[in-house]
Amino acid sequence: MSVNVVAPMPGTITEILVQVGDQVKADEEMIILEAMKMENPICAPSGGKVAEIKVSEEQKVDTNQVLIVLE
Amino acid sequence: MSEEKKERLTRAERLAKEKEKNLKHWEAEDTLLLKHREEAYNIGGEDQIKRLAKQGKKPMRDMISALIDPGSEFFELGLDAGYNIGKVKLYGGEIYESEKRGHIPGGGMVTGVGKIHGKDCMIFANENRYAAGTYFPITLKKHMRAQAVAERLRLPCVYIADSGGINLPLQLGCFADDGHFGSMFYNMCRMSAMGIKQYTLSTGGNTAGGAYIVYLASESIMIEKLAFAFLAGPPMVKSAIGETVSPEDLGGAYVHTQHSGGCDHIVKSQDEGIKKLRDIIEFEPSQSLYCELKKPAEPKFDYKEMMRMSPANTYNAINIKETLKCLADDSYFHEYKPTYGLNRGETIVAGKMWMKGMPIGVIASSGNGVIYIEAARKATEWMIRCGNSNLPVMFLQGSPGYMVGKSEEWGGIGKYGSDMVRTCSVLNVPKIQYVIGPDHGAANYGMCGRAFRPVFCFTNMRGRTTVMSGETAGFIVETVRRKNIIDKGQQVNEEEMAKFRQMMRDRYDAEGHPFLTGALLFHDGVIAFSEARNKLARSLELCYRTPIARTDWGDLKV
């Protein structure tokens, strides 16, 4: 079963900390999203493997846009 | 993963890793703060102390120490005023610089609350080690601010006067407007009419308007051969009417206590003057505490925990409950609607707690501090409940602003934000603001910035107060400039644009710093982590010196 990790708010992707194939633990930081001047870490909702990264650094994203697919 | 990338951690691991780093960071920042204060404490150095000693005078801070009850602490306000004021890009900045008065640590006077025979009094003392204690625009702002606090809390006022009056080259910013020199006297008269006593000890010159600080007092004291009060000093008298007269014979202590009757008591020395002030204030009625006091209890966590849990970067999320547990008695916080709105509600934490036995309502930014509709609604509801329960409110401000964007606008963030601003405006209980993080945009309003008249307004070294971030401001102005250049058919110089962006970033970073906002008295002082609980509790105690007034809420939209 795959899990979509989405942006909680619109902003800019400043850093992607994971690569496709990485194993992540629950609550591990995967992406830094800058929004409203604040650095917001986007964390894994559960443990899993990074199946897909749908964004790139510097990219602007919208609320609920899928950033990463975990499986 | 490239070298410069952040190490991938869970939030818990990140926190564990950064705790000690945060602690070190804030220890260094607070050391910087304490050093910053030294300049105001020791303005003029040994030379000025010697100069005063020759006249039989002590520095004002020594006088204040002698005036307040032994062992009690002077609760100083506005100590950060005036630092590098000539460098600020604001009305008057250059004027200070051009008169070679560009750096006035302390702002030209000392103000704060001290206990005299157990009674809290607002104390004003002219800084006679700098420019003869004359008033600059920033000095007046500081004086007005202390008078406003005294009036709000009904504290007796004690003026230790030694001032050359308005600093003449800067008269334009000192004389004629509301909030200028005349307002000092206007406030004295009105406070006196309200039953708030005004006492003056003159320990030096009080020339022209400055003489009124002696005459308008409820009771005043002058020191023989040290204090003078006259509408015009000897040189001006000579030029106006050709009369030659010594300062002592024109307006010395004996003149006003024996002949004019403008002053009430004559003493022989500063020490005697201080004793007389204390004797007078002993007659003041004792003050109440208008709250139900619970047995005080120390928090289970000390201020170092607060330092550990405050990210070194202002723009990283903070869990404010970690701060509250270091401020609250027994680390006990009663939270209102803790689950409401899930992560959209949790950027404001609302609730109540006790500090040194006194109850207080709390509205605190948490996480990234961005105020969503749910957070705004919760804050509004809680302010209404605090107002209806006569509970003073402390705002821990760390919000970069209200959430923006189409979905939030359609949902009514403007409306709910304005409800929060309205509630904060009309809330009639005493309010205290403590900035602990980003302080930008309308969040400054809803979270009770200076314009919303908190009784006390403080920041810590983590606070940053500007309309927006330098990044955003740079972006907006750059966009406008680019459009103008393109509209004119010209080529954008990318190098210049990059320089401009950096300039805006640097400028905003500098302007939002607690030292700069303090220099302009946008707040009453920078509070070190180690002082936070004591100073906030002391503020609260002062807020409970008057009965809590009820609130009329006005036209809320809800």
XYZ file of C-alpha atoms in Angstrom:
629
model
C 0.000 0.000 0.000
C 1.397 3.396 -0.888
C 1.072 6.606 1.104
C 1.002 10.054 -0.483
C 2.842 12.687 1.500
C 1.276 16.063 0.676
C 2.149 19.712 1.303
C 0.258 21.024 4.347
C 0.432 24.543 2.931
C 1.584 26.324 -0.190
C 5.270 27.170 -0.279
C 8.663 26.479 -1.801
C 10.640 23.252 -1.546
C 14.010 24.333 -0.176
C 15.564 20.944 0.536
C 14.869 17.311 -0.290
C 16.602 15.086 2.233
C 15.692 11.690 0.751
C 16.338 9.783 -2.442
C 14.209 7.226 -4.236
C 14.782 3.855 -2.616
C 15.629 5.258 0.839
C 14.076 3.621 3.871
C 12.557 6.182 6.263
C 11.332 5.889 9.832
C 8.059 7.334 11.017
C 8.400 11.083 11.706
C 11.675 11.347 9.815
C 12.233 14.643 8.012
C 12.067 14.193 4.250
C 11.542 17.627 2.786
C 11.974 21.195 4.017
C 9.138 23.392 2.813
C 9.529 27.113 3.253
C 6.227 28.879 3.668
C 5.182 32.043 5.454
C 8.883 32.726 6.164
C 9.104 29.578 8.267
C 11.119 26.425 7.645
C 8.619 23.579 7.823
C 9.929 20.021 7.902
C 7.720 17.541 6.067
C 8.017 14.250 7.921
C 7.157 10.694 7.083
C 3.678 9.847 8.440
C 4.840 6.233 8.825
C 7.884 4.117 8.112
C 8.463 2.959 4.534
C 10.441 3.149 1.350
C 10.574 6.256 -0.817
C 8.956 5.074 -4.050
C 8.694 8.393 -5.831
C 9.708 12.023 -5.349
C 7.305 14.219 -7.270
C 8.926 17.605 -6.695
C 12.332 19.210 -7.023
C 14.185 21.803 -4.972
C 13.144 25.441 -5.529
C 9.770 24.240 -6.818
C 6.633 26.028 -5.643
C 3.876 23.745 -4.404
C 0.228 24.044 -3.436
C -1.652 22.736 -0.440
C -2.329 18.994 -0.765
C 0.060 18.625 -3.696
C 1.722 15.216 -3.532
C 5.421 15.574 -2.700
C 6.518 12.028 -2.048
C 5.011 8.581 -2.405
C 5.993 6.089 0.279
C 5.420 2.369 0.129
C 23.123 13.121 -0.394
C 25.310 16.167 -0.923
C 27.617 17.520 1.812
C 25.729 20.699 2.662
C 22.440 18.891 3.085
C 20.732 18.610 6.409
C 21.189 15.337 8.148
C 18.009 13.300 7.872
C 16.499 12.871 11.328
C 13.169 12.363 12.962
C 11.801 15.445 14.658
C 12.560 13.894 18.014
C 16.146 13.185 16.974
C 16.522 16.687 15.551
C 15.325 18.173 18.824
C 17.622 15.965 20.893
C 20.522 16.953 18.702
C 19.777 20.646 18.737
C 18.908 21.063 22.419
C 22.473 21.646 23.581
C 23.206 23.777 20.540
C 20.171 25.917 21.380
C 21.262 26.235 25.000
C 24.721 27.424 24.008
C 23.271 29.802 21.468
C 20.904 31.471 23.939
C 23.530 31.597 26.656
C 25.752 33.523 24.253
C 22.886 35.795 23.210
C 21.918 36.560 26.810
C 25.550 37.296 27.662
C 25.477 39.772 24.811
C 22.301 41.260 26.264
C 23.773 41.733 29.736
C 26.814 43.366 28.172
C 24.556 45.626 26.137
C 22.956 46.884 29.353
C 26.312 47.785 30.875
C 26.651 50.728 28.541
C 23.528 52.355 29.928
C 24.503 51.501 33.507
C 27.942 53.069 33.101
C 27.264 55.847 30.662
C 30.134 58.348 30.747
C 32.338 56.005 32.778
C 34.563 57.098 35.678
C 34.857 60.680 34.410
C 31.182 61.368 34.865
C 31.083 59.740 38.287
C 33.981 61.956 39.382
C 32.315 65.024 37.896
C 29.129 64.325 39.852
C 31.086 63.576 43.041
C 32.703 67.007 42.864
C 29.205 68.504 43.006
C 28.254 66.286 45.926
C 26.103 64.080 43.709
C 25.801 60.367 43.255
C 24.815 58.661 40.013
C 21.033 58.326 39.684
C 21.156 54.543 39.841
C 22.774 54.758 43.276
C 20.066 57.181 44.366
C 17.378 54.766 43.183
C 19.046 51.893 45.078
C 18.932 54.008 48.229
C 15.327 55.031 47.601
C 13.826 51.579 47.192
C 13.430 49.074 50.004
C 16.641 47.272 50.920
C 16.884 43.921 49.161
C 14.109 44.759 46.727
C 14.661 44.810 42.991
C 14.230 47.799 40.690
C 11.932 46.779 37.855
C 13.493 48.810 35.100
C 11.666 49.766 31.915
C 13.094 50.992 28.624
C 16.747 50.413 29.446
C 17.479 49.607 25.801
C 16.344 53.054 24.597
C 18.581 55.354 22.608
C 21.340 52.949 21.588
C 22.742 54.036 18.199
C 19.638 56.075 17.623
C 21.508 58.284 15.170
C 21.852 55.320 12.847
C 18.167 54.455 12.556
C 16.410 55.198 9.326
C 13.557 56.982 10.996
C 12.438 60.550 11.639
C 15.153 62.206 13.619
C 17.843 59.567 13.193
C 20.188 61.826 11.276
C 19.407 64.802 13.457
C 20.861 63.006 16.488
C 23.911 62.116 14.442
C 24.402 65.657 13.164
C 24.397 66.945 16.750
C 26.892 64.254 17.734
C 24.276 62.664 19.979
C 23.864 59.541 17.897
C 24.316 57.071 20.748
C 22.406 57.595 24.012
C 22.469 54.284 25.918
C 19.443 54.314 28.202
C 17.790 57.132 26.277
C 18.715 59.937 28.685
C 16.762 58.834 31.725
C 16.104 55.914 34.038
C 12.512 54.703 34.544
C 11.063 51.766 36.397
C 9.035 50.503 39.312
C 10.494 50.206 42.778
C 9.057 49.337 46.182
C 9.224 52.137 48.737
C 7.905 51.138 52.164
C 6.330 48.204 50.374
C 4.463 50.414 47.899
C 5.114 50.119 44.190
C 6.087 53.514 42.778
C 7.072 54.591 39.278
C 10.492 56.200 39.511
C 11.867 58.680 36.970
C 15.473 59.893 37.110
C 17.251 62.115 34.595
C 20.524 60.642 33.388
C 22.734 63.560 34.431
C 25.861 61.789 33.210
C 24.864 62.452 29.602
C 24.208 65.864 28.001
C 23.319 67.387 31.393
C 20.210 65.227 31.671
C 18.563 67.063 28.795
C 15.533 65.663 27.039
C 15.843 64.222 23.547
C 12.808 62.989 21.623
C 13.612 59.449 22.756
C 13.890 60.626 26.378
C 10.414 62.088 26.147
C 9.046 58.916 24.650
C 10.491 57.005 27.583
C 9.100 59.492 30.098
C 5.618 59.341 28.513
C 5.697 55.575 28.480
C 6.506 55.348 32.182
C 3.817 57.901 33.002
C 1.296 55.915 30.954
C 2.125 52.751 32.910
C 1.881 54.647 36.206
C -1.506 56.076 35.259
C -2.843 52.725 34.076
C -1.728 50.951 37.254
C -2.295 53.922 39.589
C 1.270 53.921 40.870
C 2.565 56.986 42.753
C 5.236 58.781 40.714
C 8.618 59.843 42.039
C 10.728 62.196 39.941
C 14.412 62.601 40.744
C 15.022 65.657 38.653
C 18.305 66.955 37.331
C 17.826 68.137 33.798
C 18.824 70.983 31.551
C 15.348 70.696 30.017
C 14.841 70.271 26.294
C 18.031 69.560 24.375
C 17.958 72.822 22.411
C 19.376 71.717 19.039
C 16.611 69.066 18.949
C 13.752 71.295 20.111
C 11.600 70.542 17.080
C 11.183 66.982 18.234
C 10.728 67.919 21.884
C 8.634 70.999 22.409
C 5.264 71.571 20.871
C 3.556 68.291 20.026
C 1.404 65.943 22.040
C 3.844 63.581 23.728
C 6.497 66.283 23.953
C 7.762 68.182 26.985
C 4.420 69.738 27.935
C 2.819 66.306 28.148
C 5.004 65.478 31.167
C 3.261 68.232 33.092
C -0.151 67.547 31.617
C 0.191 63.958 32.815
C 1.361 65.038 36.285
C -1.652 67.313 36.690
C -4.150 64.746 35.472
C -2.694 61.929 37.526
C -2.750 64.159 40.571
C -6.441 64.881 39.893
C -7.070 61.133 39.742
C -5.487 60.730 43.148
C -2.189 59.358 41.892
C 0.428 61.234 43.891
C 3.372 62.968 42.223
C 6.544 63.602 44.230
C 9.685 65.376 43.098
C 13.176 65.512 44.498
C 15.161 68.158 42.675
C 18.827 67.436 42.838
C 20.098 69.766 40.130
C 19.001 72.279 37.563
C 15.359 72.602 36.628
C 15.283 75.392 34.144
C 12.369 76.904 32.230
C 9.641 74.281 31.700
C 11.722 71.874 33.770
C 10.949 73.923 36.866
C 7.335 72.788 36.697
C 8.338 69.299 37.679
C 9.049 70.863 41.103
C 6.047 73.177 41.309
C 3.471 70.701 39.979
C 4.368 67.940 42.402
C 2.017 66.943 45.205
C 5.019 67.585 47.446
C 8.509 68.503 46.364
C 11.967 68.603 47.867
C 14.951 70.735 46.917
C 18.547 70.299 48.018
C 20.374 73.307 49.385
C 22.966 74.725 46.967
C 22.456 71.794 44.597
C 18.954 72.288 43.251
C 17.740 75.252 41.253
C 14.437 75.999 39.648
C 13.692 79.062 37.569
C 11.735 79.983 34.486
C 14.894 81.568 33.070
C 18.458 81.015 34.238
C 20.887 83.842 35.134
C 22.241 84.342 31.576
C 18.770 84.739 30.121
C 17.703 87.076 32.935
C 20.774 89.164 32.251
C 19.964 89.424 28.582
C 16.239 90.002 29.046
C 16.142 92.566 31.854
C 19.801 93.296 32.637
C 19.581 91.858 36.138
C 22.664 90.115 37.543
C 21.791 87.363 39.989
C 23.357 84.097 41.165
C 21.536 80.787 40.541
C 21.111 80.299 44.304
C 19.472 83.722 44.751
C 17.372 83.392 41.610
C 15.867 79.972 42.260
C 17.800 78.058 44.897
C 16.220 75.765 47.446
C 15.877 78.543 50.037
C 14.126 80.842 47.535
C 11.400 78.325 46.772
C 10.945 76.942 50.270
C 11.019 80.314 52.102
C 9.859 82.911 49.597
C 8.088 81.687 46.463
C 6.538 78.638 48.126
C 6.989 76.736 44.875
C 8.718 73.948 46.765
C 7.791 72.352 50.077
C 10.863 70.859 51.698
C 14.501 71.862 51.903
C 17.219 69.321 52.667
C 20.980 69.552 52.902
C 22.101 66.573 50.822
C 20.980 63.948 48.365
C 20.910 61.350 51.146
C 18.640 63.562 53.202
C 16.483 64.106 50.121
C 16.096 60.378 49.584
C 15.152 59.888 53.235
C 12.555 62.646 52.946
C 11.054 60.991 49.868
C 10.818 57.709 51.725
C 9.194 59.462 54.704
C 6.594 61.056 52.442
C 5.765 57.819 50.657
C 5.341 56.007 53.965
C 2.045 57.913 54.240
C 0.758 56.525 50.925
C -2.029 53.998 51.378
C -0.904 50.409 51.062
C -1.689 48.731 47.756
C -3.974 45.775 47.174
C -3.600 42.810 44.910
C -6.868 42.435 43.045
C -6.744 38.684 42.560
C -7.196 35.508 44.499
C -3.740 34.341 45.404
C -2.887 30.662 45.352
C 0.131 29.226 47.120
C 3.025 29.885 44.719
C 4.998 26.931 43.399
C 8.184 26.810 41.372
C 8.015 25.279 37.891
C 9.367 21.747 37.537
C 11.702 22.969 34.781
C 14.123 25.844 34.951
C 14.916 28.501 32.374
C 17.671 26.402 30.834
C 15.026 24.008 29.589
C 13.338 26.991 27.945
C 16.637 27.806 26.224
C 17.112 24.214 25.083
C 13.634 24.058 23.616
C 13.782 27.391 21.773
C 15.332 26.788 18.344
C 18.323 29.013 17.697
C 16.790 29.982 14.376
C 13.810 32.322 14.904
C 12.233 30.862 11.767
C 12.208 27.274 12.958
C 9.130 25.901 14.679
C 8.930 26.096 18.468
C 6.775 24.012 20.782
C 5.551 26.760 23.072
C 4.298 24.325 25.707
C 7.964 23.693 26.458
C 8.264 27.401 27.294
C 5.034 27.507 29.280
C 6.146 24.639 31.508
C 9.161 26.763 32.501
C 7.016 29.790 33.314
C 3.978 28.276 35.034
C 3.714 27.465 38.734
C 4.218 23.736 39.134
C 4.564 23.654 35.304
C 0.791 23.377 35.218
C -1.012 24.714 32.157
C -4.743 24.435 31.663
C -5.268 24.358 27.907
C -8.395 25.551 26.125
C -9.543 23.538 23.070
C -6.291 21.585 22.768
C -7.617 19.371 19.984
C -9.609 21.922 17.984
C -8.731 22.293 14.307
C -5.937 19.710 14.465
C -2.727 21.191 13.071
C -4.564 24.312 11.870
C -5.677 25.079 15.395
C -2.487 24.221 17.232
C -0.435 27.183 15.977
C -2.013 29.117 18.814
C -2.072 27.598 22.263
C -4.665 29.157 24.579
C -5.182 28.551 28.244
C -4.443 29.718 31.739
C -1.950 29.111 34.500
C -0.639 30.549 37.742
C 2.531 32.546 38.042
C 3.771 32.978 41.604
C 0.252 32.270 42.777
C -1.455 34.752 40.452
C -3.750 33.506 37.682
C -3.109 34.606 34.098
C -4.648 33.834 30.696
C -2.297 32.877 27.889
C -2.439 33.215 24.104
C 0.748 31.748 22.680
C 2.071 31.112 19.176
C 3.297 27.588 18.679
C 4.771 25.413 15.933
C 5.449 27.598 12.927
C 3.116 30.200 14.456
C 1.194 30.803 11.244
C -2.328 31.806 12.252
C -5.004 29.846 10.419
C -8.739 30.437 10.697
C -9.081 27.806 13.446
C -6.232 29.288 15.484
C -7.638 32.807 15.124
C -11.115 31.705 16.205
C -9.739 29.882 19.213
C -7.719 32.935 20.240
C -10.752 35.211 19.930
C -12.923 32.868 21.986
C -10.272 32.636 24.672
C -9.725 36.380 24.917
C -13.476 36.810 25.399
C -13.429 34.218 28.156
C -10.468 35.866 29.872
C -12.121 39.267 29.618
C -15.352 37.936 31.082
C -13.389 36.292 33.929
C -11.313 39.403 34.775
C -8.185 37.487 33.917
C -5.130 39.413 32.646
C -3.743 37.960 29.421
C -0.177 37.279 28.408
C 0.572 37.032 24.684
C 3.609 34.979 23.772
C 4.128 36.236 20.250
C 6.005 34.111 17.762
C 3.842 34.384 14.695
C 5.078 35.338 11.232
C 1.547 36.287 10.195
C -1.938 35.146 9.310
C -2.094 32.452 6.658
C -2.386 33.826 3.122
C -3.726 32.449 -0.137
C -7.025 31.945 -1.920
C -8.373 29.093 0.139
C -7.726 30.872 3.427
C -9.138 34.192 2.140
C -12.308 32.476 0.927
C -12.643 30.779 4.259
C -12.495 34.157 5.997
C -9.021 34.525 7.485
C -9.414 38.293 7.115
C -12.684 38.221 8.991
C -11.513 35.890 11.754
C -8.211 37.722 11.979
C -10.045 41.005 12.371
C -12.146 39.461 15.144
C -8.917 38.591 16.899
C -7.549 42.100 16.390
C -10.806 43.619 17.642
C -10.952 41.403 20.703
C -7.331 42.156 21.498
C -8.026 45.903 21.092
C -11.045 46.138 23.344
C -9.902 43.563 25.891
C -9.922 45.671 29.009
C -8.011 43.370 31.337
C -4.290 44.138 31.644
C -2.306 42.672 28.768
C 1.331 41.686 28.688
C 3.164 40.901 25.467
C 6.372 38.871 25.309
C 7.802 38.379 21.835
C 9.654 35.062 21.590
C 9.936 34.571 17.848
C 8.912 36.041 14.532
C 6.658 39.070 14.940
C 5.395 40.177 11.565
C 2.383 41.478 9.710
C -1.054 41.565 11.228
C 0.028 38.883 13.699
C 1.729 41.744 15.549
C -1.761 43.258 15.907
C -3.762 40.204 16.855
C -1.038 39.185 19.303
C -1.116 42.538 21.079
C 1.819 44.524 19.707
C 2.646 47.955 21.091
C -0.207 49.672 19.222
C -2.673 47.507 21.150
C -1.545 48.954 24.438
C -0.274 46.008 26.407
C 0.551 47.319 29.872
C 3.991 45.811 29.429
C 5.647 44.749 26.222
C 8.844 42.707 26.237
C 10.892 40.583 23.896
C 13.635 38.031 24.248
C 16.695 37.786 22.018
C 14.786 35.448 19.691
C 12.185 38.084 18.777
C 12.231 39.768 15.362
C 9.738 42.555 14.724
C 9.208 43.890 11.188
C 6.236 44.261 8.878
C 7.422 41.241 6.875
C 10.647 39.360 6.318
C 13.424 41.083 4.366
C 13.126 38.287 1.828
C 9.471 39.048 1.130
C 9.927 42.814 1.195
C 12.825 42.466 -1.245
C 10.719 40.274 -3.502
C 7.791 42.706 -3.572
C 9.882 45.781 -4.262
C 11.965 43.884 -6.801
C 8.851 42.752 -8.683
C 7.639 46.345 -8.905
C 11.047 47.556 -10.061
C 11.368 44.841 -12.670
C 7.972 45.703 -14.088
C 8.872 49.399 -14.274
C 12.141 48.657 -16.046
C 10.495 46.294 -18.539
C 7.608 48.734 -19.129
C 10.166 51.383 -20.064
C 11.708 48.935 -22.525
C 14.980 48.771 -20.564
C 17.166 45.827 -19.592
C 17.103 44.462 -16.015
C 20.578 44.484 -14.464
C 20.589 41.160 -12.634
C 23.676 41.989 -10.626
C 22.057 45.157 -9.264
C 18.878 43.225 -8.500
C 20.822 40.646 -6.517
C 22.556 43.415 -4.564
C 19.218 45.045 -3.894
C 17.733 41.789 -2.588
C 20.662 41.356 -0.218
C 20.406 44.964 0.965
C 16.723 44.520 1.842
C 17.466 41.275 3.647
C 20.243 42.872 5.707
C 18.185 45.952 6.419
C 15.164 44.034 7.673
C 17.329 41.707 9.736
C 18.927 44.709 11.429
C 15.670 46.597 11.912
C 13.851 43.662 13.452
C 16.532 42.982 16.064
C 15.488 43.418 19.727
C 18.268 45.946 20.326
C 17.039 48.185 17.547
C 13.350 47.870 18.390
C 14.361 48.558 21.993
C 16.425 51.601 21.038
C 13.195 53.074 19.666
C 11.122 51.852 22.638
C 8.887 49.606 20.578
C 9.056 47.456 23.715
C 9.878 47.950 27.394
C 12.963 45.789 27.403
C 14.738 42.669 26.264
C 14.293 39.960 28.873
C 16.896 37.223 29.256
C 15.641 33.644 29.532
C 16.966 33.529 33.096
C 14.811 36.542 34.045
C 11.652 35.626 32.159
C 9.596 34.058 34.933
C 10.514 36.664 37.540
C 9.951 39.650 35.310
C 6.717 38.388 33.810
C 5.367 37.520 37.258
C 6.392 40.957 38.538
C 4.580 42.537 35.572
C 1.518 40.519 36.453
C 1.698 41.568 40.096
C 1.761 45.212 38.989
C -1.178 44.568 36.661
C -3.192 43.334 39.649
C -2.570 46.627 41.503
C -5.827 48.026 40.107
C -9.261 46.436 39.959
C -9.798 44.644 36.643
C -12.251 46.521 34.413
C -14.992 44.805 32.418
C -14.872 44.686 28.628
C -17.418 45.719 25.990
C -16.722 43.648 22.920
C -18.016 45.793 20.069
C -19.195 44.585 16.679
C -17.608 41.181 16.351
C -18.368 39.191 13.204
C -17.705 35.718 14.696
